[in-house]
Amino acid sequence: MASPTTTADAAIPQQKGADDNYLTHDKGFASWAFTLDHKRIGVMYLASVLSAFALGGFFALAVRTELWSPGKTIMEHDTYNQMFTLHGAIMVFLVIIPGIPAALGNIILPLHLGAKDVAFPKLNLASYYLWIIGCLCMLSSLAINAVDTGWTFYAPYSTTTQTAVIPAAFGAFILGFSSIFTGLNFIVTIHKLRPPGMTFFRMPLFVWALYSTALIQVLATPVIGITLLMMMVERVFGLGIFDPSLGGDPVLFQHFFWFYSHPAVYIMIVPAFGVVSEIIPVFSRKRLFGYQFIAISSLAIAFLGFLVWGHHMFTSGQSVLAGTIFSAITFLIAIPTAIKIFNWVSTMYKGRIHLDTPMLYALAFLWVFTIGGLTGVFLAVMGVDIHLHDTYFVVAHFHYVMMGGAITAFLGGLHYWFPKAFGKMYDEKMGRIGAVIVFVGLNLTFFPQFILGSRGMPRRYYNYLPEFQGLHQLSTIGAFTLGIGFLLTAVSLGRALKYGKKAPNNPWGGVTLEWTTVSPPPYYNFHTPPPVTAGPYDGYDDLVYDEKIGGYVAKKA
Amino acid sequence: MTLHLLALLADTALPKLAPSDSFWLPADASVTSRNIDWVWDFLIWMSVLTSIGVFVAIFHFVTKYRAKSRAANERADKSAEHNTALEITWSVLPLFVCIALFVWGFKGFVDLRTPPKDAMELRANAQKWKWTFDYKCPTGGMTDDTLHVPIDRPVRMLISSVDVLHALYIPSFRTKMDAVPGRYTDMWFQATKAGDYPIFCAEYCGTSHSDMLSHVIVHPAGEYETWLKGACEKADSMVGPERGKKLYSQQGCETCHTTDGTPKIGPSWKGLFGKMEAIAGGTTLKVDENYLRESMMDPTAKVVQGFAPSMPTYKGKLSDKDIDGLIEYIKTLK
Amino acid sequence: MSEPSTATEAAKKASAPPPAAHDHGHDDHGHEAHDPIHAANPHLAHHFDTPQQQFDAGKLGIWLFLLTEVLFFAGLFCAYTVYRSMHPEVFVYAHYFLDTKLGALNTCVLLISSLTAAWAVRNAQLAEKKMLMINIVVTIACAFTFMCVKYVEYAHKYHDGLLPGKNFQPKEQIWELKSFRDRHPEAAEYAEKLAKLDEKKPEAPAAAGAKLEGKVEEKIERPTEEELEPLLAAGLVGPRSLDPSAHISRPRMAHVFFGIYFFMTGLHGFHVLIGIGIWVWMLLKAAKGHFGPNYFGPIDFTALYWHLVDLIWIYLFPLLYLIH
């Protein structure tokens, strides 16, 4: 692709006075509230998801503060249980699952495909409003008597507790539809709106990642929908599906729940893989190592992810045979995931590496995801999982991959596409400092938790034995460090929106299609999308850096 | 090496659950824990080596191939864009490691899930928020809130719950199993070291999930039988308020009822007997022996005004002797 | 996986007028006004290049959506399967309460509505506005009939105390029902005898199995195969009955069936209601003359949705009503 040369480049004014773009095109609240422009919808998602992240983070800090000492520190048992439940539910359903696809994908996907919009713009807006409604519904649980079941809503506790389970579960139910419609939209967009010349194997890996994620969103989310609906109906009418006192089977709930929630973790991480696959080649000025493999492995992981849900249930009383099958297939997923890491690292070999903020986040991802992924292997080993299940080891594992993986990649992608989306450059120094603090905070918070877990400390514990205190305190310090890192990053990006230097079309020298249009793009994205004649990571050598504009332009032959 | 340094640090700063803890794991005190522990060690080593490999590669490439500036327009070396031999190696090697890990994990799991035929059986009961364990006595049965087991004998725990999901977790034995209401699950272990090891609940069950602790006492050779005989006699002979007081803690009454006047999840027992109570639904009654018995057997029938109908039934769990004992005990709390 | 034909076709058509020289800043839909395809097709959205592309996208979209609906209902069918295999007696017991005739009527009604829906698609393709509107109206009418019959059934259930979960309090015993008596007259009579015994002796303690084994009370003879089998199958006697100390009582888990029944048929009914809403919307669009050979997607997709709703009922009907 990229021949970001000739026609496209010449026809687009780099920076002109009357530079109407999608942000300035229409003004007023209504123009945003009823917009059909995927970029505006993406920006709204971005603001909403980041706000939800701040709220979820607040609950996390409350939890970690309470855990500074055993027994009561700042709150009672019940409040603590509500805090960790809300933290989990908000982070999973409001932040990470929509996260990269809705906030970054919406802005970038059509640009990657040289398209004017996604296939169903109205459905896209509907997805966003469903997110808002789901969010409000879930938060209303806070106002009544915040849910305390843990984000996993296990029956029969969830069908019998006196807290406001239904608003939270119904909120998650609505959010599920938001996710399904986004996935549906992306699948059709990728199938039907690719430009001439862009075969599947010339698509950017971010698109492959969004495609694989969308498949999971569409196929898995309906199952959590019906599960939550069954649980809510059971609460109200006493159906007797999950509650043994009414004749039900609690393990059935677990099967239904994890049938979605395991693929859900791939919804969370596969887009992150896509972002990292975009950043590393650009900042190494080198074609991605093993493009085809990474593309196919995203699909393979999506598919296999549906077959391993029972590895969350080794101690549930499920049969040995079932457990064995689930463990075996889990190992199958580990391998393509490991190979991706090797491919990314190999991309840097003999490249020319630039350590701007997006790259720092990508490197942080490689470190943190390696640890997170390897500890997943511990949990896949059935015998070892018996000891580790429901301990802090699991908490550390999933925070390493979700926080360290998905959130780090999200921040990397945010910095990477910030100039394109908003037409402003952020302050590089502040960006880097933020990245380093986040990285340190991450490790300080969650590494001690591996040790807590392997030494037997269970999770979701308000109180704990005094001998665990040292590690808990380390973890709490880490949490606040993480908070400072995020705050700094937020301030840095906020300032950039107002005071940032004007961004060139292509500050990083990328060769995917979004860099061939103006920053920020006009509302219709492209004058004429350039024809696609090469792969998405070919052509770095055809660009030269122009110091005057602080960005890359095509080499004049 | 780093691990030894860390281990030293651990000895000073880190928690110790029982003697001879390693850096990562609590004391191994059962036959099965030995099997698990060496797989764990393999996993640690494999992870450390792999991580170090990846991190060193990243660090090395970033320093060696760092570009000076964008203006310099340096080009990457196009020769290093793929290497089939390398790709095959790093696919096949992890595959072998994964197969090995899977097999070891599977074997360890089957071990944990297959009790020997001559295993001694004990029952574990989970309720919000207490563990109780049933033992067989010559004249019936006995319940205790601590798990007692003999050393070097396989023990099979039959586990159940009366309300929500719980899980019996004994870290030093590396074993864990959910307690599922409405059915039995089981787990087994064979203790190899005498001592006192913690038991945790490892499935979130509400308010006092983190207080649902117990411990397992592994009796040295010959001492278990002595203990059991003494405990059975004591349980049998205990009557009246003394029996009631023991049951107050053992049966979990104390989780919801205080004896000092403070209302908790349920009314306090202090001054309860003979009191006039307002009942949800509008009536009033005097707390007498019949009301107390009914509250234990059918707790939601007459709930005191202002409290949630969340008390579980003790039908089938308290003998007549037990009920009498509890009533006598409550009478003493003026 | 790629569809080069549509994409290259689109490319050829889109590249026809070169827009490069225009000042796009001030002109909202400037570049589209020059595009003859969009000018000729008022219902072609701005981000699609040809009506064919728009239709293909919509078709893929609706199929994906239907797939999610199937997965959504699959959870319930799964719960049904698990419960039926664990408690077959509950399903036998409960189906006697269901009115198979009304269920069959609903099936026919939905099948007819699927026919008119499919016909409506053809009408839209050929721009036959009048027939299109008639077919849509008939579809809506059938859907409405379905909902009315459903209401009648639900009302009967409410009246008979057959409510889901903990509210399950049947007013009639199944051996008093016509559906049971017609099929198993001997069993019904035997059941009545057992019930009379229960009325007489409220505190008779008895071992659960004793009554069946032939050690029966003086007043009744040992049951025959025809008398006993249907009662056992429906969990009225034996270990799965609610009250083992009584001679005869309903199965312990009976309320679970009605929970599943109301949930599945209720969710299905909800989808029928949504379908009615969408058809009404289509009717309005049809009245304005929107549909023709270049634009009939919405009717096609609505009909597809409707066929799925019908198909789900076709599975529900035998699974719930036709249990033997």
PDB file of N, CA and C in Angstrom, chain A residues 59-60 62-67 74-87 147-148 392 457-464 472, chain B residues 204 207 210:
ATOM      1  N   PHE A  59     -12.312   2.864  42.408  1.00  0.00           N
ATOM      2  CA  PHE A  59     -12.683   1.725  43.229  1.00  0.00           C
ATOM      3  C   PHE A  59     -11.472   0.846  43.520  1.00  0.00           C
ATOM      4  N   ALA A  60     -10.569   0.741  42.547  1.00  0.00           N
ATOM      5  CA  ALA A  60      -9.369  -0.061  42.763  1.00  0.00           C
ATOM      6  C   ALA A  60      -8.522   0.528  43.891  1.00  0.00           C
ATOM      7  N   ALA A  62      -9.574   2.371  46.280  1.00  0.00           N
ATOM      8  CA  ALA A  62     -10.283   2.160  47.544  1.00  0.00           C
ATOM      9  C   ALA A  62      -9.994   0.762  48.068  1.00  0.00           C
ATOM     10  N   VAL A  63     -10.041  -0.222  47.176  1.00  0.00           N
ATOM     11  CA  VAL A  63      -9.765  -1.603  47.576  1.00  0.00           C
ATOM     12  C   VAL A  63      -8.344  -1.735  48.111  1.00  0.00           C
ATOM     13  N   ARG A  64      -7.399  -1.190  47.366  1.00  0.00           N
ATOM     14  CA  ARG A  64      -5.994  -1.330  47.776  1.00  0.00           C
ATOM     15  C   ARG A  64      -5.717  -0.583  49.072  1.00  0.00           C
ATOM     16  N   THR A  65      -6.407   0.534  49.288  1.00  0.00           N
ATOM     17  CA  THR A  65      -6.216   1.265  50.539  1.00  0.00           C
ATOM     18  C   THR A  65      -6.719   0.423  51.701  1.00  0.00           C
ATOM     19  N   GLU A  66      -7.899  -0.175  51.537  1.00  0.00           N
ATOM     20  CA  GLU A  66      -8.451  -1.027  52.586  1.00  0.00           C
ATOM     21  C   GLU A  66      -7.502  -2.173  52.898  1.00  0.00           C
ATOM     22  N   LEU A  67      -6.801  -2.669  51.873  1.00  0.00           N
ATOM     23  CA  LEU A  67      -5.918  -3.810  52.078  1.00  0.00           C
ATOM     24  C   LEU A  67      -4.550  -3.428  52.636  1.00  0.00           C
ATOM     25  N   ILE A  74     -10.366   1.291  56.262  1.00  0.00           N
ATOM     26  CA  ILE A  74     -11.219   2.462  56.040  1.00  0.00           C
ATOM     27  C   ILE A  74     -12.676   2.108  55.794  1.00  0.00           C
ATOM     28  N   MET A  75     -12.990   0.808  55.720  1.00  0.00           N
ATOM     29  CA  MET A  75     -14.389   0.465  55.425  1.00  0.00           C
ATOM     30  C   MET A  75     -14.735  -0.894  56.005  1.00  0.00           C
ATOM     31  N   GLU A  76     -16.053  -1.190  56.018  1.00  0.00           N
ATOM     32  CA  GLU A  76     -16.529  -2.470  56.544  1.00  0.00           C
ATOM     33  C   GLU A  76     -16.475  -3.565  55.480  1.00  0.00           C
ATOM     34  N   HIS A  77     -16.702  -4.808  55.942  1.00  0.00           N
ATOM     35  CA  HIS A  77     -16.712  -5.974  55.039  1.00  0.00           C
ATOM     36  C   HIS A  77     -17.565  -5.750  53.801  1.00  0.00           C
ATOM     37  N   ASP A  78     -18.828  -5.387  54.052  1.00  0.00           N
ATOM     38  CA  ASP A  78     -19.782  -5.329  52.940  1.00  0.00           C
ATOM     39  C   ASP A  78     -19.390  -4.265  51.926  1.00  0.00           C
ATOM     40  N   THR A  79     -18.944  -3.132  52.423  1.00  0.00           N
ATOM     41  CA  THR A  79     -18.544  -2.066  51.502  1.00  0.00           C
ATOM     42  C   THR A  79     -17.373  -2.535  50.647  1.00  0.00           C
ATOM     43  N   TYR A  80     -16.433  -3.194  51.291  1.00  0.00           N
ATOM     44  CA  TYR A  80     -15.280  -3.706  50.546  1.00  0.00           C
ATOM     45  C   TYR A  80     -15.728  -4.647  49.426  1.00  0.00           C
ATOM     46  N   ASN A  81     -16.644  -5.559  49.783  1.00  0.00           N
ATOM     47  CA  ASN A  81     -17.118  -6.508  48.772  1.00  0.00           C
ATOM     48  C   ASN A  81     -17.776  -5.780  47.608  1.00  0.00           C
ATOM     49  N   GLN A  82     -18.480  -4.715  47.927  1.00  0.00           N
ATOM     50  CA  GLN A  82     -19.106  -3.934  46.864  1.00  0.00           C
ATOM     51  C   GLN A  82     -18.044  -3.218  46.010  1.00  0.00           C
ATOM     52  N   MET A  83     -17.018  -2.727  46.684  1.00  0.00           N
ATOM     53  CA  MET A  83     -15.970  -2.009  45.958  1.00  0.00           C
ATOM     54  C   MET A  83     -15.266  -2.906  44.944  1.00  0.00           C
ATOM     55  N   PHE A  84     -14.898  -4.125  45.359  1.00  0.00           N
ATOM     56  CA  PHE A  84     -14.161  -4.932  44.388  1.00  0.00           C
ATOM     57  C   PHE A  84     -15.088  -5.415  43.275  1.00  0.00           C
ATOM     58  N   THR A  85     -16.374  -5.600  43.621  1.00  0.00           N
ATOM     59  CA  THR A  85     -17.316  -6.001  42.575  1.00  0.00           C
ATOM     60  C   THR A  85     -17.455  -4.902  41.531  1.00  0.00           C
ATOM     61  N   LEU A  86     -17.649  -3.687  41.995  1.00  0.00           N
ATOM     62  CA  LEU A  86     -17.828  -2.578  41.058  1.00  0.00           C
ATOM     63  C   LEU A  86     -16.568  -2.349  40.246  1.00  0.00           C
ATOM     64  N   HIS A  87     -15.414  -2.463  40.915  1.00  0.00           N
ATOM     65  CA  HIS A  87     -14.165  -2.296  40.190  1.00  0.00           C
ATOM     66  C   HIS A  87     -14.114  -3.284  39.027  1.00  0.00           C
ATOM     67  N   VAL A 147     -24.038  -3.728  44.171  1.00  0.00           N
ATOM     68  CA  VAL A 147     -23.909  -5.168  44.036  1.00  0.00           C
ATOM     69  C   VAL A 147     -22.617  -5.668  44.689  1.00  0.00           C
ATOM     70  N   ASP A 148     -22.666  -6.865  45.266  1.00  0.00           N
ATOM     71  CA  ASP A 148     -21.500  -7.375  46.003  1.00  0.00           C
ATOM     72  C   ASP A 148     -21.181  -8.817  45.654  1.00  0.00           C
ATOM     73  N   TYR A 392      -4.545 -14.917  44.955  1.00  0.00           N
ATOM     74  CA  TYR A 392      -4.013 -13.707  44.361  1.00  0.00           C
ATOM     75  C   TYR A 392      -3.150 -13.967  43.142  1.00  0.00           C
ATOM     76  N   MET A 457      -2.701 -17.002  49.796  1.00  0.00           N
ATOM     77  CA  MET A 457      -3.685 -15.957  50.120  1.00  0.00           C
ATOM     78  C   MET A 457      -4.815 -15.962  49.090  1.00  0.00           C
ATOM     79  N   PRO A 458      -6.052 -16.267  49.526  1.00  0.00           N
ATOM     80  CA  PRO A 458      -7.153 -16.288  48.560  1.00  0.00           C
ATOM     81  C   PRO A 458      -7.540 -14.877  48.135  1.00  0.00           C
ATOM     82  N   ARG A 459      -8.314 -14.808  47.041  1.00  0.00           N
ATOM     83  CA  ARG A 459      -8.738 -13.512  46.526  1.00  0.00           C
ATOM     84  C   ARG A 459     -10.093 -13.129  47.101  1.00  0.00           C
ATOM     85  N   ARG A 460     -10.454 -11.870  46.864  1.00  0.00           N
ATOM     86  CA  ARG A 460     -11.726 -11.314  47.338  1.00  0.00           C
ATOM     87  C   ARG A 460     -11.798 -11.345  48.868  1.00  0.00           C
ATOM     88  N   TYR A 461     -10.610 -11.172  49.471  1.00  0.00           N
ATOM     89  CA  TYR A 461     -10.517 -11.213  50.916  1.00  0.00           C
ATOM     90  C   TYR A 461     -10.413  -9.815  51.504  1.00  0.00           C
ATOM     91  N   TYR A 462     -11.343  -9.451  52.383  1.00  0.00           N
ATOM     92  CA  TYR A 462     -11.325  -8.186  53.100  1.00  0.00           C
ATOM     93  C   TYR A 462     -10.275  -8.237  54.197  1.00  0.00           C
ATOM     94  N   ASN A 463     -10.273  -9.332  54.895  1.00  0.00           N
ATOM     95  CA  ASN A 463      -9.366  -9.528  56.022  1.00  0.00           C
ATOM     96  C   ASN A 463      -8.289 -10.501  55.583  1.00  0.00           C
ATOM     97  N   TYR A 464      -7.108 -10.451  56.221  1.00  0.00           N
ATOM     98  CA  TYR A 464      -6.104 -11.451  55.873  1.00  0.00           C
ATOM     99  C   TYR A 464      -5.172 -11.671  57.049  1.00  0.00           C
ATOM    100  N   HIS A 472       1.102  -6.895  50.716  1.00  0.00           N
ATOM    101  CA  HIS A 472      -0.065  -6.071  50.407  1.00  0.00           C
ATOM    102  C   HIS A 472       0.307  -4.600  50.367  1.00  0.00           C
TER     103      HIS A 472
ATOM    104  N   TYR B 204     -15.786 -16.935  46.910  1.00  0.00           N
ATOM    105  CA  TYR B 204     -16.445 -15.790  47.520  1.00  0.00           C
ATOM    106  C   TYR B 204     -17.880 -16.110  47.938  1.00  0.00           C
ATOM    107  N   THR B 207     -20.345 -11.441  52.972  1.00  0.00           N
ATOM    108  CA  THR B 207     -19.746 -10.538  53.954  1.00  0.00           C
ATOM    109  C   THR B 207     -18.463 -11.049  54.591  1.00  0.00           C
ATOM    110  N   SER B 210     -13.781 -13.627  54.115  1.00  0.00           N
ATOM    111  CA  SER B 210     -12.369 -13.655  54.516  1.00  0.00           C
ATOM    112  C   SER B 210     -12.176 -14.036  55.971  1.00  0.00           C
TER     113      SER B 210
END
